[in-house]
Tab-separated table of C-alpha atoms in Angstrom:
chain	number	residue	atom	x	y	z
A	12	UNK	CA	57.538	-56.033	-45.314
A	13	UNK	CA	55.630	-55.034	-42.102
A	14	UNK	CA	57.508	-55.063	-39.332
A	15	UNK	CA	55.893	-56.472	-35.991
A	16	UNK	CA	56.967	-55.612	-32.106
A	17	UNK	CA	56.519	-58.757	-29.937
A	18	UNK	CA	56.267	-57.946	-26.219
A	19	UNK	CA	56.478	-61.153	-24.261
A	20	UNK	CA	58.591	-62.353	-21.356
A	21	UNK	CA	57.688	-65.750	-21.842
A	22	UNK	CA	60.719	-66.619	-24.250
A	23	UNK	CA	59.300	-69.784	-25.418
A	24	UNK	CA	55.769	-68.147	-26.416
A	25	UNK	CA	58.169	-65.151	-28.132
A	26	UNK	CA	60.163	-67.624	-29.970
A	27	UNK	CA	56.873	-69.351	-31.225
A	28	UNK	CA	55.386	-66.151	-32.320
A	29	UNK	CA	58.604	-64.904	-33.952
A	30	UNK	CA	58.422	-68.126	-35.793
A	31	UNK	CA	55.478	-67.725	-37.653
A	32	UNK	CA	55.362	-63.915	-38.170
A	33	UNK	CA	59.092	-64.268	-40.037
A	34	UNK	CA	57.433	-67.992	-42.127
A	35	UNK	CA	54.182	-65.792	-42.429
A	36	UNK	CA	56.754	-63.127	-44.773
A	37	UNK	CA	57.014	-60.628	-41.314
A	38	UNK	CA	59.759	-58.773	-39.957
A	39	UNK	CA	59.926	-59.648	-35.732
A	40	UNK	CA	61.577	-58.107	-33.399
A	41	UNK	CA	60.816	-59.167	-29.400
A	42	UNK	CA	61.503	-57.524	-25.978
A	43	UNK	CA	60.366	-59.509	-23.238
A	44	UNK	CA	61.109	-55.591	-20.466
A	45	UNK	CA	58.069	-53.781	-20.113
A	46	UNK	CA	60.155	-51.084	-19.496
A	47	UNK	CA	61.887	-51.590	-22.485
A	48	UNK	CA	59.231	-51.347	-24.761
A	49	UNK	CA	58.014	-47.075	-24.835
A	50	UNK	CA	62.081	-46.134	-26.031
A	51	UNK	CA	61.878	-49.084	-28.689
A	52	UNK	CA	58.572	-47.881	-30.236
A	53	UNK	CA	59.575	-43.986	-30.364
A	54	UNK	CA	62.978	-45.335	-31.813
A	55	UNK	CA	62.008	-47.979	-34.243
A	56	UNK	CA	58.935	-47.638	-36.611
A	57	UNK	CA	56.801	-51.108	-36.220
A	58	UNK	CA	53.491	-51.581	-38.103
A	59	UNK	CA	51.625	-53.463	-35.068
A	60	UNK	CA	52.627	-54.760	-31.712
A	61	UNK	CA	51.721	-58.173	-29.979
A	62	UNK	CA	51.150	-57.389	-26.668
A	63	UNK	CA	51.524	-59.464	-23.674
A	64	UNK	CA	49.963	-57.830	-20.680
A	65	UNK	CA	51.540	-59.056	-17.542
A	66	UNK	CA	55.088	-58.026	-17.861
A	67	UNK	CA	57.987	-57.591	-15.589
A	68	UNK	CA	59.252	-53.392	-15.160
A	69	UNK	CA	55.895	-51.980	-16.762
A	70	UNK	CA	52.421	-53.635	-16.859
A	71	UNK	CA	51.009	-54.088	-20.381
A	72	UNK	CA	48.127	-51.917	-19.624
A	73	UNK	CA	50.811	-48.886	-18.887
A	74	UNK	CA	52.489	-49.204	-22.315
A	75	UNK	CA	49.265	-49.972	-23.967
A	76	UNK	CA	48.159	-46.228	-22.260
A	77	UNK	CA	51.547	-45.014	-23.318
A	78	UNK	CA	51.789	-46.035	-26.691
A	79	UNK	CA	47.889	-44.958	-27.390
A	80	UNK	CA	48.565	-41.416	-26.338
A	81	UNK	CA	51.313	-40.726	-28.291
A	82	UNK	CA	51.109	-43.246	-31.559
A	83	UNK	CA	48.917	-44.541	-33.517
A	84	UNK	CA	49.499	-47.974	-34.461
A	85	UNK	CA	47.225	-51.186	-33.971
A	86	UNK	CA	48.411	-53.277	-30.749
A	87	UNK	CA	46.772	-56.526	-30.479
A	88	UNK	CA	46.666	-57.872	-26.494
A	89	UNK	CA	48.391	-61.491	-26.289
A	90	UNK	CA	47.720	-62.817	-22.729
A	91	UNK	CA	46.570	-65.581	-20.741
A	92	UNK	CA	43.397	-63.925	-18.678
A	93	UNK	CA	40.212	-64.261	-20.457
A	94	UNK	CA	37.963	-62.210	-17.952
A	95	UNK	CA	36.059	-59.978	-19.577
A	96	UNK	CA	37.263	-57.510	-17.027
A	97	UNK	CA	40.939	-57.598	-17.954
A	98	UNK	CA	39.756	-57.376	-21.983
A	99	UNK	CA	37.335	-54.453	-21.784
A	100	UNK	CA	40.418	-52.495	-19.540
A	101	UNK	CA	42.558	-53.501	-22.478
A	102	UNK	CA	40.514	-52.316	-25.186
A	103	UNK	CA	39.440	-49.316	-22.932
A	104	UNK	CA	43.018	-48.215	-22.918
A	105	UNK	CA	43.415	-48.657	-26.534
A	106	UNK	CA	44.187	-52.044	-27.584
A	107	UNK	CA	42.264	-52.806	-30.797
A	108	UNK	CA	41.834	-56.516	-30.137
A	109	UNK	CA	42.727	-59.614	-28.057
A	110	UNK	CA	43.844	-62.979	-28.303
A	111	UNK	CA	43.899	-65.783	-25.472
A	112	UNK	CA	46.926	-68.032	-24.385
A	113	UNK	CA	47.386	-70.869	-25.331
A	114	UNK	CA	46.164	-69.679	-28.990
A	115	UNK	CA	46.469	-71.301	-32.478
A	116	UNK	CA	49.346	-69.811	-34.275
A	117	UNK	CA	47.157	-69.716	-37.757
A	118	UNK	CA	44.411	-67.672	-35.957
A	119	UNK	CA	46.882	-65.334	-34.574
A	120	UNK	CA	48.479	-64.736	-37.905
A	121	UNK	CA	44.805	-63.846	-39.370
A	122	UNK	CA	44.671	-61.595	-36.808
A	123	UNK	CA	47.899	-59.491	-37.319
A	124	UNK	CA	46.999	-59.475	-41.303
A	125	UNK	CA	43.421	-58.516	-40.095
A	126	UNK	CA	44.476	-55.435	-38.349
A	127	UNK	CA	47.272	-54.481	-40.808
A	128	UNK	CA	45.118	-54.987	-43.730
A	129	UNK	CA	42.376	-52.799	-41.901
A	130	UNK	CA	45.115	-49.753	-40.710
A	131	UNK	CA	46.376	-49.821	-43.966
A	132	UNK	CA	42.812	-48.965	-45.147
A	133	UNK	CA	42.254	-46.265	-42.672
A	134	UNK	CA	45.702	-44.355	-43.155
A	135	UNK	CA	44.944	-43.939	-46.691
A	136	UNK	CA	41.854	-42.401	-45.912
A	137	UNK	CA	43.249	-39.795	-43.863
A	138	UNK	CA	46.522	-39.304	-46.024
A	139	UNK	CA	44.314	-38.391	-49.179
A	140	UNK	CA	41.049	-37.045	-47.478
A	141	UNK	CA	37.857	-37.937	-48.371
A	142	UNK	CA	36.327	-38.231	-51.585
A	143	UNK	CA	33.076	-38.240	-50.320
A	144	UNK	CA	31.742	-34.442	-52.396
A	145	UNK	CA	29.138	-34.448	-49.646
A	146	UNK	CA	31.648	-34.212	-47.119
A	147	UNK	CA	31.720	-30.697	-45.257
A	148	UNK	CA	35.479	-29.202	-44.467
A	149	UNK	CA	34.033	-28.773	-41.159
A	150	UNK	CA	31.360	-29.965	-38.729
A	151	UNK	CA	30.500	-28.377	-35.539
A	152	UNK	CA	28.735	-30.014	-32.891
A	153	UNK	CA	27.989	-28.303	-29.417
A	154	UNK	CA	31.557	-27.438	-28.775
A	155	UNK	CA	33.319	-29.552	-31.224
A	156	UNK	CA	34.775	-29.111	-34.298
A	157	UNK	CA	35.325	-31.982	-36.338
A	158	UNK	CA	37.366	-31.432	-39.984
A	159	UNK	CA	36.766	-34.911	-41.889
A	160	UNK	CA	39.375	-33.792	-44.792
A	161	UNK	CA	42.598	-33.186	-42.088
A	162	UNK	CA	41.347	-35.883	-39.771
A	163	UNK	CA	41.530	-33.666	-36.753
A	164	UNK	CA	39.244	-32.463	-34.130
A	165	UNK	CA	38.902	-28.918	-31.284
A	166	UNK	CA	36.853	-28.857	-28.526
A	167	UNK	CA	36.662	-25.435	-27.307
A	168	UNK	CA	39.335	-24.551	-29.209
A	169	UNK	CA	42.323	-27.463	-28.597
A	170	UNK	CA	43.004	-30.069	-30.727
A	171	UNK	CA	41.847	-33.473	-29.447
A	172	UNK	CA	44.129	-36.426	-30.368
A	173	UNK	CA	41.962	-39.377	-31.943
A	174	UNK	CA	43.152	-43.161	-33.109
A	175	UNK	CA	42.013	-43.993	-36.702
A	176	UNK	CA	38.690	-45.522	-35.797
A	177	UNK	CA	37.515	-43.490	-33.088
A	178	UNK	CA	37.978	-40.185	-35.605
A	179	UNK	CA	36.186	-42.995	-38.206
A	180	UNK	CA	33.703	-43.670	-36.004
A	181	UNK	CA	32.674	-39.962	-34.658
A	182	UNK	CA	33.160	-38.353	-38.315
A	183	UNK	CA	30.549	-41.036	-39.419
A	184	UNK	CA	27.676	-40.231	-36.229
A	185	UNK	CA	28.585	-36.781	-37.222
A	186	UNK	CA	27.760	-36.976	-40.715
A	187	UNK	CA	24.624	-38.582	-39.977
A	188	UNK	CA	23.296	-36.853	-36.821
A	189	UNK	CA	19.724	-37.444	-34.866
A	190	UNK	CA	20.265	-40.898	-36.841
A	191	UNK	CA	20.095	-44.227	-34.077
A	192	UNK	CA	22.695	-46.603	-35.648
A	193	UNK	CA	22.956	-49.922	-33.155
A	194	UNK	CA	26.266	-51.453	-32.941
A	195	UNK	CA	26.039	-54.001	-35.602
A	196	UNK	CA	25.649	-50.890	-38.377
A	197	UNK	CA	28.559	-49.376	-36.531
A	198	UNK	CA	30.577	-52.411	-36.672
A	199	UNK	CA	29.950	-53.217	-40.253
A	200	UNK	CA	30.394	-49.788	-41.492
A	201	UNK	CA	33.841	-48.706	-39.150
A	202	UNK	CA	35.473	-52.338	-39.127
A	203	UNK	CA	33.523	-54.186	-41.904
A	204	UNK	CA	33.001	-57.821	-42.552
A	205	UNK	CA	36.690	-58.883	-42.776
A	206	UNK	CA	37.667	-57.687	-39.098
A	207	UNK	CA	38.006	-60.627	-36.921
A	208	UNK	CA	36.328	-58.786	-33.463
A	209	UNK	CA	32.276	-58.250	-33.241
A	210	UNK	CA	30.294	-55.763	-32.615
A	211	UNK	CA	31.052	-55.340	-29.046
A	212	UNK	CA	34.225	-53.409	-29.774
A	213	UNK	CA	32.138	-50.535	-30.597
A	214	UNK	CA	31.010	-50.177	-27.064
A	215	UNK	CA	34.432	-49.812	-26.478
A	216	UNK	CA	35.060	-47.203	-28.763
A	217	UNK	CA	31.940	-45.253	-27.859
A	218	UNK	CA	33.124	-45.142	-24.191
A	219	UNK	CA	36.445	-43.698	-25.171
A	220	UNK	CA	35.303	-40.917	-27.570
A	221	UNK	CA	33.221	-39.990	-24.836
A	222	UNK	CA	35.981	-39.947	-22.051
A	223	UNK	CA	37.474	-37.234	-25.096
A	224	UNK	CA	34.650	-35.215	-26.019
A	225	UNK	CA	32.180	-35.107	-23.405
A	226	UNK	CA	32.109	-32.856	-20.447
A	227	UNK	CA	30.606	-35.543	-18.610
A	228	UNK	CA	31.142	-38.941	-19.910
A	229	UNK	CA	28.999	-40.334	-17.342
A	230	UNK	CA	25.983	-37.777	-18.246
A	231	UNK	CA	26.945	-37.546	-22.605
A	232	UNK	CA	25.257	-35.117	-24.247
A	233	UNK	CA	26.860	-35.682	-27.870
A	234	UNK	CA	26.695	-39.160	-28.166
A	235	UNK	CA	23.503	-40.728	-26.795
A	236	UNK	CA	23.073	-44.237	-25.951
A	237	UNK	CA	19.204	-44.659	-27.026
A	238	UNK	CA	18.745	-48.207	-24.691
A	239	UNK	CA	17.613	-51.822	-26.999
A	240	UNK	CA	18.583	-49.730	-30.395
A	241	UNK	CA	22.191	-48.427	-29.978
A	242	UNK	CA	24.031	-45.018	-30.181
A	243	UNK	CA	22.421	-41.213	-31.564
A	244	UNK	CA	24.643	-38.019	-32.116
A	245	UNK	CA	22.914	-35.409	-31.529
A	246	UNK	CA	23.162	-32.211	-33.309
C-alpha cells in the first residue's frame, strides 16, 4: 500500500484529500506545519507527497527545494494560484506536477496513481540497469561523465545528484547526441502517453539539468536549444 504525505493547513481540504486517498486503497498521513514537514519525510518513508504551497513556518517552495535535494520522491503541488509564474517556480524547484484549488477529487486521484505508476517505472530501471546491449557503461561529454547502468553522473570529477527523469532525460540526449528532439519526442519518450502533464514540463526539466551541468546555464554548451525545433546535445 503506498503511503502518501499530505501537506495542507487548510484542515478541511486535508480531511477531503485524506478521504479519498484512504477510499482510493492509500495510506495518508497529513501535517498542516511547514516546518514540520523536512523531519517527517527523513523519518517516515512516503511514496509521494501532496503539496500545498503557501504554508505557515516554511513556504512550500522551501520544502519542495529541501526535499528535492536530498530525496527522490514525486511531490505533486496542491495550491490555489494558477499563475504560470508560481507553477514554473514550482516545477523549477522540483515539483513534478500541479494541481489547482478547488480541484475534482477523481482527477487528483489519477494524478497521484499517475505519478506513482510512472516512479515505480523509473526506479526499476535504475535498480536493475539497463537492458539496452547498446548501452555504453560510460558516456563522456565535455566534462561529464554520465554511467547509464549505476544511474549516476561527475562533472569534473564530483558526483552530481539527479531526480529520476532528469538522469532519464540527459542519459537519453546523451545516447543520441547532435540529434534535435523537440519537446513532444521528449515528452513521449521520458513521461509517455499515460502521464497526465504535457510537453511543457520538459522545458522545465531542460532548465534544471542545465542549472547542474552547465558552466553557464544562461550560455549552455551541452544542451542546445535549436529555436522552432527543440533541444540538441552536443557531443
Amino acid at each position: 500500500m503506498a503511503k502518501i504525505l499530505i501537506v495542507e493547513d487548510d484542515k478541511k481540504i486535508a480531511q477531503l484529500e485524506k478521504d479519498y486517498l484512504e477510499s482510493s486503497g492509500y495510506e495518508a498521513d497529513v501535517i498542516g506545519d511547514g516546518t514540520q514537514v523536512i523531519p517527517e519525510v527523513k523519518k517516515n518513508s512516503y511514496d509521494l507527497i501532496l503539496l500545498d504551497l503557501m504554508l505557515p513556518g516554511l513556504s512550500g517552495y522551501d520544502i519542495c527545494r529541501t526535499i528535492r535535494d536530498e530525496i527522490d520522491i514525486p511531490i505533486l503541488m496542491v495550491t490555489a494560484r494558477s499563475e504560470a509564474a508560481d507553477i514554473i517556480r514550482g516545477l523549477g524547484l522540483g515539483a513534478d506536477d500541479y494541481i489547482t484549488k478547488p480541484f475534482d477529487p477523481s482527477q487528483l486521484i489519477a494524478r497521484v496513481r499517475s505519478h506513482l505508476k510512472r516512479y515505480a517505472r523509473l526506479t526499476s530501471d535504475r535498480d536493475t540497469g539497463s537492458k539496452n546491449k547498446e548501452n555504453q557503461d560510460q558516456i563522456a561529454v565535455a566534462d561529464l561523465i554520465i554511467e547509464p547502468k549505476t544511474w549516476r553522473v561527475w562533472k569534473n570529477g564530483r558526483e552530481i545528484k539527479l531526480p529520476n527523469r532528469e538522469f532519464k532525460l540527459l542519459c537519453f540526449l546523451a545516447e543520441n547526441p547532435n540529434l534535435v528532439f523537440s519537446k513532444e519526442q521528449l515528452f513521449e519518450k521520458i513521461w509517455g502517453y499515460d502521464y497526465v502533464s504535457d510537453a511543457a514540463t520538459v522545458s522545465v526539466h531542460i532548465n534544471r539539468l542545465r542549472e547542474k551541468i552547465e558552466d553557464d546555464a544562461r550560455n549552455p554548451q551541452i544542451i542546445e536549444t535549436i529555436w522552432g525545433a527543440g533541444y540538441r546535445l552536443n557531443l
